[in-house]
Amino acid sequence: MTPEERERYSRQILFRGIGEEGQERLLRSHAAIVGCGALGSFQVVALARAGVGRLTIIDRDYVEPSNLQRQWLFEESDAAAALPKAAAAASRLARINSACVVRGIVADLTPANIDEFLEGAQVILDGTDNFETRYLINDFAISRTIPWIYGAAVGSYGITMAVLPGRTACLRCLYPDPPPGAQPTCETAGVLGSVTAAIAAVQTADALKILTGRAADLRARVTTMDLWEGGVRQIDQPAPDPDCPACGARDFAYLEGRRRAPAGLCGRNAVQIHERARPLDLERLQAALKPLGEVRANDFALRFITGPYEMTIFPDGRAIIKGTTDIGLARSLYARYVGA
Ligand SMILES: [Zn+2]
């Protein structure tokens, strides 16, 4: 460490859990953040400030005015220019810690690119908004023995848990299948910036334990919180489930793309998402989407117009998104408004 580094990180070096050796490791470490929204934008700043040497940030979305209430890293100018979040994050981080090597990737994480994008990462932090990507990360992390840290928040509620392959339970031990039907999302149920920051802070602390070589200090717990109506709760994780399809049977259906709802171009300017066996209550979904745009539903389909996009959603979960030929964007709209 140089004298400048020793001064810059002095308060963290003084902290017994990290020390000089832990800081040295951090400076050489590499973390990947999937999703740079409310959780991810907090995580990347916290990790860059802590001195993590290398950050890979993957996000498929663009900064919008409605992000600014909770996505700490972004400013009005980013929303005005509709910058990709991964690119806006990389340029802001360069001013916060110029020694941190940041790779911002504007893309949808898929089974086809996950090996390339996450190569070399010593920990993966979940900043996503959908179960499909989380299960993909879970499969990848277990098959490659890389720790990852699950986190989610909506409304005033949040949950996080670290997954250490070979030691703790994994996401599919807890949730073998995605939740059925339409799920509340930040778009339909709202979200408090304070709960996303609190969850991201817990995720970051767990990441620092892993990156400083102190994973043994990490207790296998599930942390939940409701910052409006309830409090903070930590319970011990269940033991790994020997019948878990991912960490038990090592059947990596999401990593191999077998469980990914196929999506493809459909017509001149539309994408179809062939989500299967995901029965939706269109009446309830209509009520949730009503404040957000024009919505009409009958027994056969729901039509929702938001900005330049028109989504037609069917009771079996299938959807056609008009107004784009970008499959990643179509998946993102689906995750935001239907929940995935
Ligand atoms: Zn498992």
XYZ file of C-alpha atoms and ligand atoms in Angstrom:
341
model
C 0.000 0.000 0.000
C 1.201 3.500 -0.744
C 1.201 6.164 2.015
C -1.747 7.823 0.202
C -3.734 4.591 0.269
C -2.865 4.052 3.929
C -4.233 7.524 4.712
C -7.286 7.239 2.492
C -8.405 3.930 3.996
C -7.094 4.585 7.516
C -10.493 4.338 9.252
C -11.187 1.014 7.618
C -7.683 -0.285 8.417
C -8.237 0.685 12.061
C -11.399 -1.383 12.094
C -10.350 -4.780 13.480
C -12.484 -6.809 11.072
C -10.489 -5.511 8.103
C -7.036 -4.290 9.162
C -4.096 -3.707 6.837
C -4.186 -7.206 5.411
C -7.897 -6.990 4.643
C -7.422 -3.618 2.950
C -4.592 -5.004 0.813
C -6.918 -7.769 -0.320
C -9.724 -5.299 -1.048
C -7.477 -3.225 -3.270
C -6.805 -6.332 -5.369
C -10.390 -7.602 -5.304
C -13.089 -7.779 -7.977
C -16.841 -7.542 -7.372
C -19.656 -7.763 -9.924
C -22.961 -5.954 -9.501
C -25.903 -7.151 -11.560
C -28.493 -4.400 -11.847
C -27.609 -0.787 -11.094
C -30.926 0.519 -9.781
C -31.673 1.412 -6.170
C -29.705 -1.477 -4.631
C -26.915 -1.556 -7.195
C -26.211 2.155 -7.298
C -25.735 2.157 -3.515
C -23.551 -0.982 -3.630
C -21.190 0.286 -6.308
C -20.518 3.579 -4.523
C -19.986 1.856 -1.167
C -17.591 -0.697 -2.688
C -15.651 1.891 -4.709
C -15.245 4.080 -1.621
C -14.118 1.062 0.440
C -11.296 0.520 -2.049
C -12.434 -2.488 -4.068
C -9.967 -2.640 -6.958
C -12.243 -3.697 -9.766
C -16.004 -3.415 -10.301
C -18.078 -4.911 -13.100
C -21.523 -3.315 -13.416
C -24.177 -4.892 -15.637
C -27.452 -3.093 -16.282
C -29.836 -3.011 -19.239
C -31.812 0.156 -18.337
C -31.547 3.915 -18.829
C -31.822 6.591 -16.134
C -35.355 7.984 -15.834
C -36.665 10.855 -13.681
C -38.597 8.400 -11.464
C -35.273 6.715 -10.512
C -33.848 9.808 -8.816
C -35.891 9.408 -5.605
C -33.825 6.349 -4.556
C -30.981 5.645 -7.002
C -28.244 7.538 -5.154
C -25.671 7.600 -7.880
C -27.684 9.380 -10.567
C -28.403 13.054 -11.150
C -30.982 15.067 -13.068
C -28.605 15.462 -16.004
C -28.337 11.656 -16.350
C -32.125 11.371 -16.565
C -32.377 14.313 -18.983
C -29.851 12.619 -21.261
C -31.445 9.150 -20.666
C -27.951 7.729 -20.114
C -27.525 3.977 -19.688
C -27.230 3.328 -15.950
C -24.058 1.265 -16.315
C -22.352 4.076 -18.252
C -23.578 6.864 -15.930
C -22.356 4.803 -12.956
C -18.908 4.253 -14.462
C -18.332 7.957 -15.115
C -19.559 9.006 -11.650
C -17.412 6.355 -9.927
C -14.323 7.584 -11.755
C -14.735 10.861 -9.855
C -15.366 9.147 -6.508
C -12.396 6.775 -6.654
C -10.178 7.119 -9.713
C -8.085 4.070 -8.706
C -11.073 1.737 -8.985
C -11.209 0.016 -12.384
C -14.854 0.023 -13.469
C -16.330 -1.898 -16.372
C -19.868 -0.738 -17.132
C -21.788 -3.137 -19.361
C -25.080 -2.044 -20.926
C -26.746 -5.408 -21.457
C -29.242 -7.942 -20.242
C -27.439 -10.717 -18.331
C -28.222 -13.990 -20.127
C -26.991 -17.597 -20.085
C -25.034 -16.769 -23.265
C -23.008 -13.877 -21.817
C -22.803 -14.600 -18.088
C -19.421 -16.398 -18.288
C -17.828 -13.515 -20.121
C -19.361 -10.728 -18.026
C -18.817 -12.266 -14.584
C -15.395 -13.744 -15.260
C -12.972 -13.143 -12.406
C -15.567 -11.793 -9.958
C -14.956 -12.923 -6.382
C -18.460 -11.971 -5.274
C -21.682 -11.113 -7.131
C -24.166 -8.645 -5.667
C -27.825 -8.820 -6.600
C -29.242 -5.487 -7.686
C -31.800 -6.993 -10.061
C -35.569 -6.698 -10.018
C -36.567 -10.175 -11.153
C -36.374 -13.817 -10.172
C -35.319 -15.040 -13.600
C -31.993 -13.206 -13.396
C -31.558 -14.160 -9.733
C -31.962 -17.847 -10.531
C -29.470 -17.440 -13.372
C -26.958 -15.850 -10.967
C -27.695 -18.575 -8.392
C -26.992 -21.369 -10.919
C -23.826 -19.665 -12.133
C -22.549 -18.959 -8.615
C -23.096 -22.539 -7.425
C -21.654 -24.162 -10.532
C -18.529 -21.935 -10.389
C -18.317 -21.757 -6.553
C -18.566 -17.963 -6.320
C -20.396 -16.346 -3.381
C -23.363 -14.105 -4.199
C -25.624 -11.897 -2.152
C -29.347 -11.901 -2.794
C -31.282 -8.708 -2.076
C -34.735 -7.356 -2.894
C -36.959 -4.496 -1.807
C -40.442 -3.225 -2.596
C -42.719 -0.869 -0.664
C -41.156 -0.558 2.812
C -40.046 -4.216 2.898
C -36.670 -5.692 2.074
C -34.833 -9.026 2.303
C -31.230 -10.124 1.878
C -29.177 -13.260 2.305
C -25.661 -14.305 1.365
C -25.214 -17.552 -0.573
C -21.855 -19.271 -0.031
C -21.752 -22.309 -2.329
C -20.845 -25.483 -0.452
C -21.592 -23.908 2.915
C -25.013 -22.252 3.030
C -28.435 -22.761 1.513
C -29.003 -21.214 -1.915
C -31.865 -19.138 -3.304
C -33.620 -22.218 -4.715
C -33.391 -24.009 -1.355
C -35.634 -21.190 -0.095
C -37.690 -20.586 -3.239
C -37.553 -23.620 -5.551
C -39.764 -21.844 -8.120
C -40.556 -18.230 -8.996
C -43.566 -16.799 -7.167
C -46.757 -17.381 -9.209
C -48.869 -14.674 -10.810
C -48.213 -10.957 -11.038
C -45.941 -9.691 -8.265
C -45.837 -6.258 -6.648
C -43.012 -4.224 -8.178
C -41.537 -0.813 -7.421
C -43.574 0.458 -10.394
C -46.892 -0.871 -9.117
C -46.451 -0.801 -5.309
C -43.858 1.964 -4.901
C -40.715 1.761 -2.777
C -39.012 3.709 -0.006
C -35.467 4.831 -0.762
C -34.501 4.114 2.847
C -35.293 0.388 2.636
C -33.325 -0.052 -0.593
C -30.343 1.708 1.019
C -30.597 -0.416 4.166
C -30.731 -3.696 2.236
C -27.872 -2.603 -0.041
C -25.805 -1.652 3.028
C -26.220 -5.144 4.511
C -25.298 -6.693 1.148
C -22.202 -4.483 0.955
C -21.036 -5.430 4.461
C -21.339 -9.126 3.552
C -19.413 -8.496 0.319
C -16.611 -6.806 2.286
C -16.318 -9.842 4.584
C -15.889 -12.061 1.525
C -13.467 -9.759 -0.310
C -11.242 -9.178 2.743
C -10.875 -12.917 3.288
C -13.167 -12.941 6.336
C -16.019 -15.022 4.931
C -15.820 -17.098 8.101
C -17.274 -14.055 9.922
C -20.330 -14.194 7.707
C -23.241 -15.818 9.500
C -25.733 -17.728 7.393
C -28.767 -15.603 8.065
C -31.767 -14.160 6.297
C -32.278 -10.478 7.113
C -35.725 -8.992 6.569
C -36.960 -5.534 7.400
C -40.027 -3.380 7.145
C -38.950 0.177 7.766
C -42.482 1.579 7.916
C -44.631 -0.883 9.822
C -42.231 -3.295 11.436
C -38.616 -3.699 12.373
C -35.502 -5.568 11.406
C -35.360 -9.307 11.821
C -32.578 -11.838 11.337
C -33.160 -15.560 11.343
C -30.678 -18.363 10.747
C -30.811 -19.736 7.228
C -32.143 -23.267 6.866
C -29.487 -25.885 6.091
C -28.893 -26.560 2.381
C -31.749 -28.698 1.043
C -30.394 -31.982 -0.366
C -33.382 -32.005 -2.745
C -32.668 -28.492 -4.014
C -32.572 -28.609 -7.838
C -29.604 -26.199 -7.944
C -27.209 -26.893 -5.062
C -28.495 -30.425 -4.307
C -29.070 -32.024 -7.714
C -26.761 -29.569 -9.516
C -29.298 -29.287 -12.324
C -28.615 -25.779 -13.625
C -31.743 -25.232 -15.704
C -31.461 -21.426 -15.653
C -27.775 -21.376 -16.543
C -28.415 -23.748 -19.415
C -31.330 -21.563 -20.566
C -33.934 -24.323 -20.162
C -36.076 -22.280 -17.777
C -35.764 -18.940 -19.488
C -38.995 -17.736 -21.066
C -38.080 -17.451 -24.735
C -38.474 -14.020 -26.254
C -38.340 -13.084 -29.878
C -39.184 -10.450 -32.393
C -42.803 -10.427 -33.377
C -43.947 -8.269 -36.253
C -42.199 -5.098 -37.323
C -41.679 -3.351 -34.019
C -42.607 -5.727 -31.217
C -41.185 -8.416 -28.958
C -43.078 -11.434 -27.702
C -42.233 -12.978 -24.328
C -43.407 -16.558 -24.266
C -43.729 -16.863 -20.502
C -45.388 -20.206 -19.832
C -47.546 -21.528 -17.044
C -47.664 -18.224 -15.256
C -51.377 -17.670 -14.764
C -52.169 -14.006 -14.194
C -55.246 -12.406 -12.663
C -55.806 -9.697 -15.258
C -58.355 -7.867 -13.132
C -55.874 -7.412 -10.295
C -53.106 -6.478 -12.685
C -55.398 -3.897 -14.271
C -56.010 -2.311 -10.855
C -52.257 -2.207 -10.138
C -51.413 -0.640 -13.495
C -54.261 1.883 -13.560
C -52.309 4.752 -11.939
C -49.433 4.261 -14.372
C -50.975 4.601 -17.780
C -53.867 3.703 -20.022
C -55.072 0.178 -19.298
C -57.948 -1.938 -20.557
C -58.681 -5.581 -19.844
C -61.170 -8.280 -20.715
C -61.099 -12.022 -20.085
C -58.698 -12.622 -22.947
C -56.060 -9.910 -22.669
C -54.930 -6.750 -20.935
C -53.618 -3.798 -22.893
C -51.372 -1.284 -21.117
C -49.805 1.785 -22.674
C -46.824 3.428 -21.008
C -44.744 6.020 -22.845
C -43.994 4.777 -26.362
C -44.753 1.130 -25.444
C -47.922 -0.873 -25.672
C -48.007 -4.130 -23.732
C -50.581 -6.805 -24.433
C -50.600 -9.351 -21.630
C -52.443 -12.667 -21.766
C -53.866 -14.717 -18.859
C -51.174 -17.418 -19.292
C -48.412 -14.851 -18.712
C -47.446 -14.374 -22.351
C -46.948 -10.789 -23.504
C -46.388 -8.795 -26.671
C -44.544 -5.521 -26.211
C -44.972 -3.090 -29.097
C -42.712 -0.108 -29.648
C -39.331 -1.849 -29.425
C -37.216 -4.506 -31.086
C -34.862 -4.668 -28.082
C -35.478 -7.987 -26.318
C -33.609 -6.871 -23.163
C -35.801 -3.774 -22.917
C -38.940 -5.858 -23.423
C -37.884 -8.203 -20.602
C -37.189 -5.177 -18.424
C -40.675 -3.730 -19.056
C -42.211 -7.117 -18.282
C -40.274 -7.368 -15.008
C -41.264 -3.849 -14.036
C -44.963 -4.011 -14.715
C -45.883 -7.679 -14.348
C -43.089 -8.772 -11.997
C -40.830 -11.660 -12.869
Zn -30.036 -24.898 -2.962
